[in-house]
Tab-separated table of C-alpha atoms in Angstrom:
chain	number	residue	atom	x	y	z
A	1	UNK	CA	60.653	-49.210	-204.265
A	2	UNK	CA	58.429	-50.715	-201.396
A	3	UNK	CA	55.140	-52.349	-202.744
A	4	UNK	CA	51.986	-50.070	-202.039
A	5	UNK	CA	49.062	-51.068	-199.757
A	6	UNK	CA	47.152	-48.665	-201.358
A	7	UNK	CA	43.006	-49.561	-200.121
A	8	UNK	CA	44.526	-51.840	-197.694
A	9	UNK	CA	43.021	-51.517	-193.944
A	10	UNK	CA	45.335	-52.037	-191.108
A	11	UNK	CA	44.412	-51.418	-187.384
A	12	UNK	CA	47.470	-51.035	-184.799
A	13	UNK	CA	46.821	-51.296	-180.971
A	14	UNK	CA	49.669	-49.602	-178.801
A	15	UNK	CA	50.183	-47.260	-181.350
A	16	UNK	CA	51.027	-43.975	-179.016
A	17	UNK	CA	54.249	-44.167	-179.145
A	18	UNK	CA	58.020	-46.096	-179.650
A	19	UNK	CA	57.432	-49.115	-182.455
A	20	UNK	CA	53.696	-49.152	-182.497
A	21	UNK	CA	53.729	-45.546	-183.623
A	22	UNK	CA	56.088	-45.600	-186.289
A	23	UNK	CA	54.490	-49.177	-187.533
A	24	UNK	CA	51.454	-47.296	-188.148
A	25	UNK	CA	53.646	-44.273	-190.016
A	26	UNK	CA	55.060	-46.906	-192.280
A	27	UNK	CA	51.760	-48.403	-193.158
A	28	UNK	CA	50.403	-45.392	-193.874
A	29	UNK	CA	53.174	-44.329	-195.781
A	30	UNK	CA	52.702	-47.038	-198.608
A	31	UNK	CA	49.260	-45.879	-198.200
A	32	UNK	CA	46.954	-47.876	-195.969
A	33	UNK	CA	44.305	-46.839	-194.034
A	34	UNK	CA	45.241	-47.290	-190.617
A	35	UNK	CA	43.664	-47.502	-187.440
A	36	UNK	CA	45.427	-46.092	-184.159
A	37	UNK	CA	44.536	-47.580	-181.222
A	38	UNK	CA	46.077	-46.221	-177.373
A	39	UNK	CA	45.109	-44.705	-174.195
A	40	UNK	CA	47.409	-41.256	-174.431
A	41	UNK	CA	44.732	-38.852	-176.167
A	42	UNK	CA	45.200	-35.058	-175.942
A	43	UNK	CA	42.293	-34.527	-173.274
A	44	UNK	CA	43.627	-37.432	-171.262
A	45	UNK	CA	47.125	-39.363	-170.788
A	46	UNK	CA	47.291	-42.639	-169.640
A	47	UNK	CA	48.855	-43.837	-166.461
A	48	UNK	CA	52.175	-43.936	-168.151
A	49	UNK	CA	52.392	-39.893	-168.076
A	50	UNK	CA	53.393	-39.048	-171.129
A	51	UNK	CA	53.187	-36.678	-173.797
A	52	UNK	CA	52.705	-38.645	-176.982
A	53	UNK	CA	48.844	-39.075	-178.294
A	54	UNK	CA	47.048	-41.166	-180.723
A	55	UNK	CA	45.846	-38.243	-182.278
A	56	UNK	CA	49.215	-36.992	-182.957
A	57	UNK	CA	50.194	-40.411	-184.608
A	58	UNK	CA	47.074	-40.642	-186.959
A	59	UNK	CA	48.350	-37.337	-188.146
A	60	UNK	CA	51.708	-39.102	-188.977
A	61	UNK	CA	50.099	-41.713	-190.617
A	62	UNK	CA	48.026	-38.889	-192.993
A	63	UNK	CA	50.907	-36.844	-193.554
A	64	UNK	CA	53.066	-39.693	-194.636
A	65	UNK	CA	50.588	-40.290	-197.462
A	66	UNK	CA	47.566	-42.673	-195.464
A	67	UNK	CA	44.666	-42.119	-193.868
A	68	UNK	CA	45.532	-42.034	-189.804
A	69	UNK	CA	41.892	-42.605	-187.598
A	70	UNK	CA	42.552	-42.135	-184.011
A	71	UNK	CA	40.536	-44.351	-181.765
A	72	UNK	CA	40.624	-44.291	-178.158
A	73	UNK	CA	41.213	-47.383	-176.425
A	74	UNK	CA	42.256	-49.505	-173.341
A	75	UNK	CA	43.072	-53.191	-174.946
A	76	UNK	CA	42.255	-54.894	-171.498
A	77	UNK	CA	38.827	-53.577	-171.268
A	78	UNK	CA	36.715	-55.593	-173.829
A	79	UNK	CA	33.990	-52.950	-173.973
A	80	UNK	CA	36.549	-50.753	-175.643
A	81	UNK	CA	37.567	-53.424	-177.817
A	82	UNK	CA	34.164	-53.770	-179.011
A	83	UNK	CA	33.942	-50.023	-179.385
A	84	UNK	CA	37.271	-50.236	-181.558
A	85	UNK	CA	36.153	-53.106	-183.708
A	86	UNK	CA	32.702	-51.120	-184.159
A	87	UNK	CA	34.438	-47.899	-185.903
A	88	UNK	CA	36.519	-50.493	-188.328
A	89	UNK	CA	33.217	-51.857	-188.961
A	90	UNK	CA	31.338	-48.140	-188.967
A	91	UNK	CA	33.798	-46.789	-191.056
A	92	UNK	CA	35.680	-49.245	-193.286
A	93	UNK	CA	32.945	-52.164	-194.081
A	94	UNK	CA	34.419	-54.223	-191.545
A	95	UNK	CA	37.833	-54.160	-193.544
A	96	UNK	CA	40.623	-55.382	-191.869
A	97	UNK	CA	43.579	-56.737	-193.657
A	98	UNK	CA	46.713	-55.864	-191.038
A	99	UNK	CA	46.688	-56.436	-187.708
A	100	UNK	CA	49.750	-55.306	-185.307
A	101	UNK	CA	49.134	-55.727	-181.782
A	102	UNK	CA	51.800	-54.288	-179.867
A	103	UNK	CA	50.182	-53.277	-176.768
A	104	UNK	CA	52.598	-52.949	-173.651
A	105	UNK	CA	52.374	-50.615	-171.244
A	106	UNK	CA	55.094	-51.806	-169.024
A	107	UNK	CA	57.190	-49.178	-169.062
A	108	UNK	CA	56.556	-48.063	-165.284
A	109	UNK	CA	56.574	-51.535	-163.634
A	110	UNK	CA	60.014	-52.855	-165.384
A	111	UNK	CA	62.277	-53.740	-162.497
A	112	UNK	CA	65.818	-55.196	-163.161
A	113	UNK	CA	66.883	-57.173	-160.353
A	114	UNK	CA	66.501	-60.180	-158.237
A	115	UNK	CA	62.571	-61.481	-158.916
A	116	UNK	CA	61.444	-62.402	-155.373
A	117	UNK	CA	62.866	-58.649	-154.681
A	118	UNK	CA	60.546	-56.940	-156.975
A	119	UNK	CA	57.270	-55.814	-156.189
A	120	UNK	CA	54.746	-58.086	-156.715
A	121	UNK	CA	51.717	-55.451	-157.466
A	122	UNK	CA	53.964	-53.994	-160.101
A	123	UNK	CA	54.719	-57.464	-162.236
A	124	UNK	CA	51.260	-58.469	-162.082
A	125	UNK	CA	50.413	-55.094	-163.601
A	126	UNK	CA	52.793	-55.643	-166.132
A	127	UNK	CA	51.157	-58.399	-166.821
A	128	UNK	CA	48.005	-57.579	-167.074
A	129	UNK	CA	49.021	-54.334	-169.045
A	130	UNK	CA	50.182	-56.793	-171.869
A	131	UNK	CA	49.332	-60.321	-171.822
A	132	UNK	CA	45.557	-59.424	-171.163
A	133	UNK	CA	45.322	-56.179	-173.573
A	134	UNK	CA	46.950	-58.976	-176.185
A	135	UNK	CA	44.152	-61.449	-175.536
A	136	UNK	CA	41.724	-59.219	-175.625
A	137	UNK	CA	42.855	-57.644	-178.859
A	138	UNK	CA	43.028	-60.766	-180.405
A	139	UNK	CA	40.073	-61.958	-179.558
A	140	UNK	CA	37.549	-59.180	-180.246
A	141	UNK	CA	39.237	-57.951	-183.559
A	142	UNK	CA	40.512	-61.472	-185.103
A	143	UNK	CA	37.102	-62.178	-186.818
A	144	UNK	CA	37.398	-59.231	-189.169
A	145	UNK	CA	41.008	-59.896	-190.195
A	146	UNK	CA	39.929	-63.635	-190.998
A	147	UNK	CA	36.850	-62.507	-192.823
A	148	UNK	CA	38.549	-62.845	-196.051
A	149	UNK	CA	41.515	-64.681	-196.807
A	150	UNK	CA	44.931	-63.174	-197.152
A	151	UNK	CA	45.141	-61.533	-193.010
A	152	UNK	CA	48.387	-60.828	-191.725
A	153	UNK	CA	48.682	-60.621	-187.921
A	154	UNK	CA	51.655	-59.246	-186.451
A	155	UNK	CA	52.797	-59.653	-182.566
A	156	UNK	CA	55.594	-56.803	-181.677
A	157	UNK	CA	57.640	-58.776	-178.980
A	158	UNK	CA	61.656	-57.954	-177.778
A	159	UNK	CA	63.827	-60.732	-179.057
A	160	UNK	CA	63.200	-63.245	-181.677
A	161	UNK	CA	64.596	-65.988	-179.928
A	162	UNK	CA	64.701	-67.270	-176.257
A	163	UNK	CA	68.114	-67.568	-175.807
A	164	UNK	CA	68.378	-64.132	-174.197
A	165	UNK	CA	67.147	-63.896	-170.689
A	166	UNK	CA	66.819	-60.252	-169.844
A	167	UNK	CA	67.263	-60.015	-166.147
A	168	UNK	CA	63.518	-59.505	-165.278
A	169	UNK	CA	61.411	-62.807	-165.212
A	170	UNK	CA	58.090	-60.445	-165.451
A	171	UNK	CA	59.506	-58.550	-168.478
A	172	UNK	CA	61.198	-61.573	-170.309
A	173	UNK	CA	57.679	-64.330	-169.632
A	174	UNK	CA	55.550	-61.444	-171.403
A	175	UNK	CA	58.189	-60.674	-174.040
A	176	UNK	CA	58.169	-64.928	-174.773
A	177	UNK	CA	54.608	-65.158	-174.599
A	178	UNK	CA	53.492	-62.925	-177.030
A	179	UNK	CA	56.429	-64.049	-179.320
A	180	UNK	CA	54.647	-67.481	-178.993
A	181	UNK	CA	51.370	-65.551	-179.956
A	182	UNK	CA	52.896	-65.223	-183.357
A	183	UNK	CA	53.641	-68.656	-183.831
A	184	UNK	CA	50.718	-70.630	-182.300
A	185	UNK	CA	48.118	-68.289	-184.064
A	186	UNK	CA	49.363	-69.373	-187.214
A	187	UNK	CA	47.864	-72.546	-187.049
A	188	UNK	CA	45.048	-71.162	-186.251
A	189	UNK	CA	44.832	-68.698	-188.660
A	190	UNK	CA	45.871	-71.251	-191.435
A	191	UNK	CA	42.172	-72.637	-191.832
A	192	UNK	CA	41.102	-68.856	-193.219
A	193	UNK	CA	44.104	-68.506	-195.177
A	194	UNK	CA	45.632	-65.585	-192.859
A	195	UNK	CA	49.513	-65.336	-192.070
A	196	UNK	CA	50.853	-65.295	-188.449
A	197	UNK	CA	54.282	-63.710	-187.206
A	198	UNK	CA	55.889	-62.147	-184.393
A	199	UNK	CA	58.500	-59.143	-184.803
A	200	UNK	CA	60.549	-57.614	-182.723
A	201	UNK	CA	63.058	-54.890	-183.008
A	202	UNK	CA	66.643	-54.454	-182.175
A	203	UNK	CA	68.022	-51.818	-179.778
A	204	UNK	CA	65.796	-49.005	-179.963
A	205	UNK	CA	65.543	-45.366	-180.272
A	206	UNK	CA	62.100	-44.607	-179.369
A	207	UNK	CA	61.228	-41.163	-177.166
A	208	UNK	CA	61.302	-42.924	-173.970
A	209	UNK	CA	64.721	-44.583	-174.672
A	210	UNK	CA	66.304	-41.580	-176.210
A	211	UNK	CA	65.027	-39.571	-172.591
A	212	UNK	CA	66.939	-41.975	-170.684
A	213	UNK	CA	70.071	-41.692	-172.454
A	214	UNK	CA	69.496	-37.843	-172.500
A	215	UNK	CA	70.049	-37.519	-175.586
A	216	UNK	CA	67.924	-36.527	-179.196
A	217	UNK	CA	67.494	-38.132	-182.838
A	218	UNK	CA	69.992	-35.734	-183.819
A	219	UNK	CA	72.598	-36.669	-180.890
A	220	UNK	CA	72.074	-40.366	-180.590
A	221	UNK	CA	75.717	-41.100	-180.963
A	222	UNK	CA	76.503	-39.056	-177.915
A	223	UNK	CA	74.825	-42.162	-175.694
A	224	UNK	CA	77.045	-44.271	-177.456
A	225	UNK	CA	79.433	-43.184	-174.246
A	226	UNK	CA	77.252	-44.369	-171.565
A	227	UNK	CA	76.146	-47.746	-173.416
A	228	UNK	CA	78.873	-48.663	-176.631
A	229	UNK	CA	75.979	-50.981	-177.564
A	230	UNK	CA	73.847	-48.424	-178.409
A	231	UNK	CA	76.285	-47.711	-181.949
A	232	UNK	CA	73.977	-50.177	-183.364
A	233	UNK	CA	70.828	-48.903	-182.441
A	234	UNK	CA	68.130	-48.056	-184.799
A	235	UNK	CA	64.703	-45.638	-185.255
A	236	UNK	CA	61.331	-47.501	-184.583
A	237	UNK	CA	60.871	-46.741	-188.347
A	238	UNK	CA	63.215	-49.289	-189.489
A	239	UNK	CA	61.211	-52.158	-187.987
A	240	UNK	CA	58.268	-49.925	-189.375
A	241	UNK	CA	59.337	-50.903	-192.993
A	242	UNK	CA	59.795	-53.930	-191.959
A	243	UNK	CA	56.351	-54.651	-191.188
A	244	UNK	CA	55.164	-52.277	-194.300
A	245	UNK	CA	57.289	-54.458	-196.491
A	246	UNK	CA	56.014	-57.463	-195.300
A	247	UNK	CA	52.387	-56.197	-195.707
A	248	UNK	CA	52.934	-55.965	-198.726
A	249	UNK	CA	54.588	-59.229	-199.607
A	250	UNK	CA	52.486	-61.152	-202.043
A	251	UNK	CA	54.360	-63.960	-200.742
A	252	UNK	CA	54.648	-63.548	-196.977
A	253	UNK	CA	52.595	-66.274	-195.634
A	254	UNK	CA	56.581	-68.656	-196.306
A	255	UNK	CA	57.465	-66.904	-192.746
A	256	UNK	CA	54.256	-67.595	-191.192
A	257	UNK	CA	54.676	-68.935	-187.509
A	258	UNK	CA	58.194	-67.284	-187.283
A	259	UNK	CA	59.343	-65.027	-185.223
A	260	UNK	CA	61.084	-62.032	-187.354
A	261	UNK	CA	63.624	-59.493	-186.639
A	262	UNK	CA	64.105	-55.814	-188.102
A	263	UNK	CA	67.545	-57.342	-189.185
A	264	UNK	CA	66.202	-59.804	-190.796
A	265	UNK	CA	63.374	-58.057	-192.817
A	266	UNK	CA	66.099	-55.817	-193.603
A	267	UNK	CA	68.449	-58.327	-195.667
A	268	UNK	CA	65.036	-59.723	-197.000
A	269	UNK	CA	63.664	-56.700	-198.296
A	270	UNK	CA	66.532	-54.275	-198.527
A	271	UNK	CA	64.780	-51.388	-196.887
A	272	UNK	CA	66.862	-48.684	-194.677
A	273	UNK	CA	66.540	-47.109	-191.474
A	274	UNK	CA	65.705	-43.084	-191.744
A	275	UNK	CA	69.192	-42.092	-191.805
A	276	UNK	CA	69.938	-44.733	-194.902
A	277	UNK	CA	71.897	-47.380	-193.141
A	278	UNK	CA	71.340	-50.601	-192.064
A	279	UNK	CA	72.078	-51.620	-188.499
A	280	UNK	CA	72.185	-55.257	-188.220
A	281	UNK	CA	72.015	-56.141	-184.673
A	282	UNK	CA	71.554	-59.638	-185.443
A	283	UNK	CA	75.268	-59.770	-186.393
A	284	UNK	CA	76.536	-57.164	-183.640
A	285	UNK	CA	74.683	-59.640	-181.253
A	286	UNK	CA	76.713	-62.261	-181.996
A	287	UNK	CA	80.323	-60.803	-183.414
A	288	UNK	CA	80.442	-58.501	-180.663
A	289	UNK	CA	77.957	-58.912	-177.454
A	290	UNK	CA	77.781	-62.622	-177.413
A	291	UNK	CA	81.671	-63.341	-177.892
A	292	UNK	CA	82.790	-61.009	-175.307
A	293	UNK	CA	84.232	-58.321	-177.688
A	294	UNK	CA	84.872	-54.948	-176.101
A	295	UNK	CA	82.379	-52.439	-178.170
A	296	UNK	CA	84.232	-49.632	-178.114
A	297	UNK	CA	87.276	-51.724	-179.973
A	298	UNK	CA	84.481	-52.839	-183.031
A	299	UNK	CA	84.237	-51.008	-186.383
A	300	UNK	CA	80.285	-50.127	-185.873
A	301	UNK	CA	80.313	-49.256	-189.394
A	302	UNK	CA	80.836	-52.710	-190.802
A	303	UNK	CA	77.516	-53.785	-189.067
A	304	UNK	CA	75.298	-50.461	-190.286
């Protein structure tokens, strides 16, 4: 049974869609108050296009068992930071205990191929979309979570190492640098007694993911065709309960400065994804991917 963060205050930016969405779910679920910061509202979407709100999320977040609050908000316009930080402080005292920033808004401007090939306009974008909504973030809405001891800040990055190299230098500097948020903010945040990590998921099955593979949550496995990887994907809730579970860890400033993986909150806290297994793509990632083993000839089962 997950510990509760029942009166606990937790604010998550990017939290529209994919990971950020179902971060703020989980939270919510073991009873936090939570704060849902993104662009996508129901009388406006944001540049990405799509059809997923904050509004609809909050709602998640309430009918999981929390209290969802919807707040409108571009993370690399400061003056909407400040507005953000002002209904935490309208509304909750000021409260912040959680903080997931997991702004990206890259999807659009992701190009796989050669870098000097790529256009330019797009990867600065990207960057801006990211690295500057992360500064920003961090910058307006860090003095509330270090107003009392005990803070946990979480950066959502892809990977948890940087042994990996993507095949987009844009895509794989941003992913890096906000891993190496996590860690260098722990030292900073050691002085006011707050706890520092990055997380990161494995292979995903978030909306936009599951529209490229045309499939649903309900025929996954039918991508598994396309991409034999994809047997070990998981739900953005599982690394949703990973960050719940480490919310709620009495004892979670021992992985401060690390950079954590759905995988390995998993075998820490025993949680499950949504469908009761446990894909551990840690392990696939290096039985199977890494040493060359053809995925269609590996028992996906043993790693689930």
């Amino acid at each position: 049974m997950m510990a509760s963060l029942e009166g606990k205050v937790a604010a998550v930016t990017g939290a529209t869609r994919g990971a950020g969405r179902a971060i703020a779910v989980e939270l919510g679920a073991a009873g936090a108050t939570v704060f849902v910061g993104g662009r996508s509202t129901r009388g406006h979407k944001s540049p990405i296009g799509r059809d997923e709100t904050i509004e609809e999320t909050a709602e998640l977040v309430t009918a999981a068992g929390g209290r969802g609050i919807p707040v409108r908000c571009d993370f690399t316009a400061p003056s909407d930071v400040d507005a953000f930080r002002a209904r935490i402080e309208s509304e909750v005292d000021g409260r912040l205990d959680v903080l997931v920033d997991d702004v990206w808004g890259g999807e659009a401007d992701t190009e796989f191929k050669v870098f000097w090939e790529q256009d330019l306009d797009r990867q600065l974008r990207m960057w801006r979309n990211s690295l500057e909504a992360h500064f920003v973030a961090l910058h307006r809405l860090l003095p509330l979570l270090v107003a009392k001891p005990g803070g946990l800040l979480v950066e959502v990055t892809d990977g948890d190492s940087d042994e990996f190299y993507s095949g987009s230098l844009a895509y794989d500097s941003v992913k890096v640098a906000i891993r190496r948020f996590g860690t260098v903010m722990a030292k900073e945040l050691e002085a006011f007694g707050g706890t520092s990590v990055a997380v990161t998921p494995g292979f995903l099955r978030s909306e936009q993911m599951l529209e490229h593979f045309g499939v649903t949550e309900e025929n996954w496995r039918d991508a598994i065709a396309k991409e034999p990887h994809y047997a070990m994907s998981e739900t953005p809730h599982y690394v949703g309960r990973g960050v719940a579970a480490l919310a709620a860890d009495p004892d979670r400033h021992r992985f401060t400065g690390k950079a954590l993986a759905s995988w390995t909150l998993m075998r820490e806290y025993g949680f499950t994804d949504l469908d009761g297994s446990r894909p551990d793509w840690g392990r696939w990632y290096e039985e199977v991917f890494k040493a060359g083993v053809d995925p269609t000839t590996a028992d996906a089962s043993q790693y689930r």
